[in-house]
Amino acid sequence: MKDFTDQDIERISILVEEKNETQAREEILNLHPADIAEIIQSLNKKEAEWLFDLIEDNELKGDVLMELDEEERGKLLEGMNSEEIADAVEELDTDDAVELIKELDEEEREEVISLIEDVEQAGDIVDLLQYDEDTAGGMMGTEMIVVNENWSMPECLKEMRIQAEDMDEVYNIYVVDNDNRLRGVLPLKKMITHPSASKIKHVMETEPHVVRTDTPKEEVVLDFEKYNLAAVAVVDSIGRLMGRITFDDVMDEVREQSERDYQLASGISSDVDAEDSVLAQTKARIPWLLIGVVGGIVSSLILGGFEAQLAQVTALALFIPLIMGTGGNVGVQASAIVVQGLANGSLDIKNAGNQIVKELLISLLNATIISVGVFAYNLIVMPDDFAVTISVAVSLFLVVIFASVFGTFVPLMLEKLKIDPALATGPFIQITNDVVGLLIYVFISTWLLGVIPNI
């Protein structure tokens, strides 16, 4: 398959504009589903529907739908009737089928499932819909090769050939007992090196890595990373094999989680992208902007109460951006390290106290370096304003310590409350540290101006 380029998108887009049905169909049928999805996402809704309708193969239609982002997929689903959706769903793995069906309303969802001709697949989809989407059960599919531990190798090979016919990839061969409880996995190497084994259970690998259906998907992602898994079995509370999760499912989750965390850290309250409507983007972005405005108003009120001191010693005003900026930066740094640690598993919420103490020590070192540096600078640049010099240095020292500890504590608290800790790396930390930093500066300066002669 040739490399797909921007020139290909432009050429096919021209064919769509010209409504050149024959050539457009010929072009897209030679492309990977992901490339077709990329073309569709570059078109308006009417053009996208026209091009999508040129695809006659239901398997390709299903694959293209799953390569589209959720909004674009929703637009195409709106133009499809229940029978067309069911035909496409039948060609998908069950985990993808469930993801697609969840985007339909309740009435259409039931109708689509009733139109699926493969009764076993329809039953699997109904079962999978019962699981919470944030658990391993909500991520898993049911396509897998399963053999019985009491089968001989020839029996196993025969059954594997039958089961593998409808599978695109074979990652593991799962071995179960007569009650469908997972007993082990059978590596392909063992099939080659032990072709005459009397029973599969004599050559299988016992104690495979598994997750339970109620395992949070964040833990599933960490397991794949930690143990370099290609696939993992999913079992219920009594060890029965319920499904499997593959690395491509996990990669999709990692990408979505990364995008979500980045947007939260940027002060965007819901999942949007550049192609979303003006109204959708405004709704996602305005909440934290309004909170930022409130924070700015609070800061102005604090400065208003400090007006007399500022009028008396105007040099104090020069360092307000320094105080606020340093506090915000320090807080975001501290929270980012904690959020990263929670995400990759290197930091456990059970060790929150140790992390706070460690951050306190780091903040003391950082605060000392920063405040001493600024103190020395001010002594040289403004030697006649010793009260201002000492006020700025002491304020910076306290602000850095507060921002570090606060930036560490907040994501840990959010994690304990089951709220995405990525929220703590964004405007919340920045605004809070701005306000608190300003309060510290005001009180320290007011106090020191009264006790230190301004020579």
PDB file of N, CA, C and O in Angstrom, residues 217-218 221 250-266 268 271-272 339 343 420 422 425:
ATOM      1  N   LYS A 217      -9.737   1.203  34.315  1.00  0.00           N
ATOM      2  CA  LYS A 217      -8.950   1.145  33.079  1.00  0.00           C
ATOM      3  C   LYS A 217      -7.595   1.825  33.224  1.00  0.00           C
ATOM      4  O   LYS A 217      -6.659   1.489  32.495  1.00  0.00           O
ATOM      5  N   GLU A 218      -7.454   2.766  34.170  1.00  0.00           N
ATOM      6  CA  GLU A 218      -6.144   3.367  34.403  1.00  0.00           C
ATOM      7  C   GLU A 218      -5.147   2.306  34.867  1.00  0.00           C
ATOM      8  O   GLU A 218      -3.983   2.327  34.473  1.00  0.00           O
ATOM      9  N   VAL A 221      -4.075   0.155  31.869  1.00  0.00           N
ATOM     10  CA  VAL A 221      -3.048   0.836  31.073  1.00  0.00           C
ATOM     11  C   VAL A 221      -1.676   0.687  31.721  1.00  0.00           C
ATOM     12  O   VAL A 221      -0.674   0.398  31.053  1.00  0.00           O
ATOM     13  N   VAL A 250      -5.671  -0.271  24.419  1.00  0.00           N
ATOM     14  CA  VAL A 250      -4.979   0.511  25.440  1.00  0.00           C
ATOM     15  C   VAL A 250      -4.385   1.780  24.843  1.00  0.00           C
ATOM     16  O   VAL A 250      -4.429   2.853  25.447  1.00  0.00           O
ATOM     17  N   MET A 251      -3.843   1.681  23.616  1.00  0.00           N
ATOM     18  CA  MET A 251      -3.275   2.856  22.966  1.00  0.00           C
ATOM     19  C   MET A 251      -4.341   3.919  22.734  1.00  0.00           C
ATOM     20  O   MET A 251      -4.095   5.119  22.904  1.00  0.00           O
ATOM     21  N   ASP A 252      -5.532   3.488  22.359  1.00  0.00           N
ATOM     22  CA  ASP A 252      -6.643   4.436  22.189  1.00  0.00           C
ATOM     23  C   ASP A 252      -6.955   5.136  23.504  1.00  0.00           C
ATOM     24  O   ASP A 252      -7.193   6.346  23.544  1.00  0.00           O
ATOM     25  N   GLU A 253      -6.949   4.366  24.585  1.00  0.00           N
ATOM     26  CA  GLU A 253      -7.232   4.939  25.900  1.00  0.00           C
ATOM     27  C   GLU A 253      -6.134   5.907  26.336  1.00  0.00           C
ATOM     28  O   GLU A 253      -6.410   6.972  26.890  1.00  0.00           O
ATOM     29  N   VAL A 254      -4.880   5.553  26.074  1.00  0.00           N
ATOM     30  CA  VAL A 254      -3.755   6.425  26.428  1.00  0.00           C
ATOM     31  C   VAL A 254      -3.869   7.755  25.692  1.00  0.00           C
ATOM     32  O   VAL A 254      -3.670   8.829  26.269  1.00  0.00           O
ATOM     33  N   ARG A 255      -4.204   7.682  24.407  1.00  0.00           N
ATOM     34  CA  ARG A 255      -4.338   8.907  23.611  1.00  0.00           C
ATOM     35  C   ARG A 255      -5.473   9.774  24.144  1.00  0.00           C
ATOM     36  O   ARG A 255      -5.318  10.988  24.316  1.00  0.00           O
ATOM     37  N   GLU A 256      -6.623   9.163  24.410  1.00  0.00           N
ATOM     38  CA  GLU A 256      -7.768   9.925  24.919  1.00  0.00           C
ATOM     39  C   GLU A 256      -7.462  10.535  26.282  1.00  0.00           C
ATOM     40  O   GLU A 256      -7.821  11.685  26.551  1.00  0.00           O
ATOM     41  N   GLN A 257      -6.802   9.761  27.136  1.00  0.00           N
ATOM     42  CA  GLN A 257      -6.471  10.256  28.472  1.00  0.00           C
ATOM     43  C   GLN A 257      -5.474  11.405  28.395  1.00  0.00           C
ATOM     44  O   GLN A 257      -5.586  12.394  29.124  1.00  0.00           O
ATOM     45  N   SER A 258      -4.509  11.287  27.486  1.00  0.00           N
ATOM     46  CA  SER A 258      -3.513  12.340  27.312  1.00  0.00           C
ATOM     47  C   SER A 258      -4.160  13.630  26.831  1.00  0.00           C
ATOM     48  O   SER A 258      -3.862  14.722  27.325  1.00  0.00           O
ATOM     49  N   GLU A 259      -5.070  13.503  25.847  1.00  0.00           N
ATOM     50  CA  GLU A 259      -5.760  14.682  25.329  1.00  0.00           C
ATOM     51  C   GLU A 259      -6.625  15.323  26.408  1.00  0.00           C
ATOM     52  O   GLU A 259      -6.671  16.549  26.544  1.00  0.00           O
ATOM     53  N   ARG A 260      -7.293  14.476  27.190  1.00  0.00           N
ATOM     54  CA  ARG A 260      -8.176  14.989  28.246  1.00  0.00           C
ATOM     55  C   ARG A 260      -7.371  15.720  29.320  1.00  0.00           C
ATOM     56  O   ARG A 260      -7.741  16.810  29.753  1.00  0.00           O
ATOM     57  N   ASP A 261      -6.246  15.124  29.724  1.00  0.00           N
ATOM     58  CA  ASP A 261      -5.414  15.744  30.754  1.00  0.00           C
ATOM     59  C   ASP A 261      -4.815  17.052  30.260  1.00  0.00           C
ATOM     60  O   ASP A 261      -4.721  18.032  31.009  1.00  0.00           O
ATOM     61  N   TYR A 262      -4.405  17.084  28.998  1.00  0.00           N
ATOM     62  CA  TYR A 262      -3.816  18.304  28.444  1.00  0.00           C
ATOM     63  C   TYR A 262      -4.843  19.432  28.420  1.00  0.00           C
ATOM     64  O   TYR A 262      -4.530  20.585  28.748  1.00  0.00           O
ATOM     65  N   GLN A 263      -6.077  19.089  28.052  1.00  0.00           N
ATOM     66  CA  GLN A 263      -7.121  20.115  28.012  1.00  0.00           C
ATOM     67  C   GLN A 263      -7.480  20.595  29.408  1.00  0.00           C
ATOM     68  O   GLN A 263      -7.691  21.797  29.620  1.00  0.00           O
ATOM     69  N   LEU A 264      -7.543  19.687  30.371  1.00  0.00           N
ATOM     70  CA  LEU A 264      -7.814  20.097  31.750  1.00  0.00           C
ATOM     71  C   LEU A 264      -6.719  21.027  32.257  1.00  0.00           C
ATOM     72  O   LEU A 264      -6.993  22.036  32.913  1.00  0.00           O
ATOM     73  N   ALA A 265      -5.467  20.671  31.944  1.00  0.00           N
ATOM     74  CA  ALA A 265      -4.345  21.495  32.383  1.00  0.00           C
ATOM     75  C   ALA A 265      -4.357  22.863  31.711  1.00  0.00           C
ATOM     76  O   ALA A 265      -3.785  23.823  32.234  1.00  0.00           O
ATOM     77  N   SER A 266      -5.009  22.952  30.565  1.00  0.00           N
ATOM     78  CA  SER A 266      -5.083  24.217  29.835  1.00  0.00           C
ATOM     79  C   SER A 266      -6.322  25.024  30.197  1.00  0.00           C
ATOM     80  O   SER A 266      -6.567  26.087  29.611  1.00  0.00           O
ATOM     81  N   ILE A 268      -9.556  23.840  29.915  1.00  0.00           N
ATOM     82  CA  ILE A 268     -10.693  23.508  29.050  1.00  0.00           C
ATOM     83  C   ILE A 268     -11.491  22.426  29.750  1.00  0.00           C
ATOM     84  O   ILE A 268     -10.960  21.348  30.047  1.00  0.00           O
ATOM     85  N   ASP A 271     -14.148  17.847  26.483  1.00  0.00           N
ATOM     86  CA  ASP A 271     -13.373  17.378  25.341  1.00  0.00           C
ATOM     87  C   ASP A 271     -13.813  18.084  24.057  1.00  0.00           C
ATOM     88  O   ASP A 271     -14.915  17.857  23.561  1.00  0.00           O
ATOM     89  N   VAL A 272     -12.954  18.941  23.521  1.00  0.00           N
ATOM     90  CA  VAL A 272     -13.230  19.628  22.249  1.00  0.00           C
ATOM     91  C   VAL A 272     -11.970  19.630  21.410  1.00  0.00           C
ATOM     92  O   VAL A 272     -10.870  19.392  21.907  1.00  0.00           O
ATOM     93  N   VAL A 339       0.974  14.753  39.318  1.00  0.00           N
ATOM     94  CA  VAL A 339       0.025  14.192  38.350  1.00  0.00           C
ATOM     95  C   VAL A 339       0.708  13.151  37.472  1.00  0.00           C
ATOM     96  O   VAL A 339       0.153  12.083  37.196  1.00  0.00           O
ATOM     97  N   ALA A 343      -0.152   9.159  37.299  1.00  0.00           N
ATOM     98  CA  ALA A 343      -0.533   8.595  36.011  1.00  0.00           C
ATOM     99  C   ALA A 343       0.302   7.379  35.641  1.00  0.00           C
ATOM    100  O   ALA A 343      -0.218   6.389  35.121  1.00  0.00           O
ATOM    101  N   ASP A 420     -10.239  13.757  38.558  1.00  0.00           N
ATOM    102  CA  ASP A 420      -9.026  13.750  37.735  1.00  0.00           C
ATOM    103  C   ASP A 420      -8.021  14.762  38.275  1.00  0.00           C
ATOM    104  O   ASP A 420      -8.269  15.968  38.254  1.00  0.00           O
ATOM    105  N   ALA A 422      -5.429  15.890  37.002  1.00  0.00           N
ATOM    106  CA  ALA A 422      -4.892  16.795  35.978  1.00  0.00           C
ATOM    107  C   ALA A 422      -5.498  18.187  36.101  1.00  0.00           C
ATOM    108  O   ALA A 422      -4.908  19.168  35.651  1.00  0.00           O
ATOM    109  N   THR A 425      -3.221  20.901  37.524  1.00  0.00           N
ATOM    110  CA  THR A 425      -2.065  21.468  36.832  1.00  0.00           C
ATOM    111  C   THR A 425      -2.430  22.701  36.014  1.00  0.00           C
ATOM    112  O   THR A 425      -1.573  23.289  35.380  1.00  0.00           O
TER     113      THR A 425
END
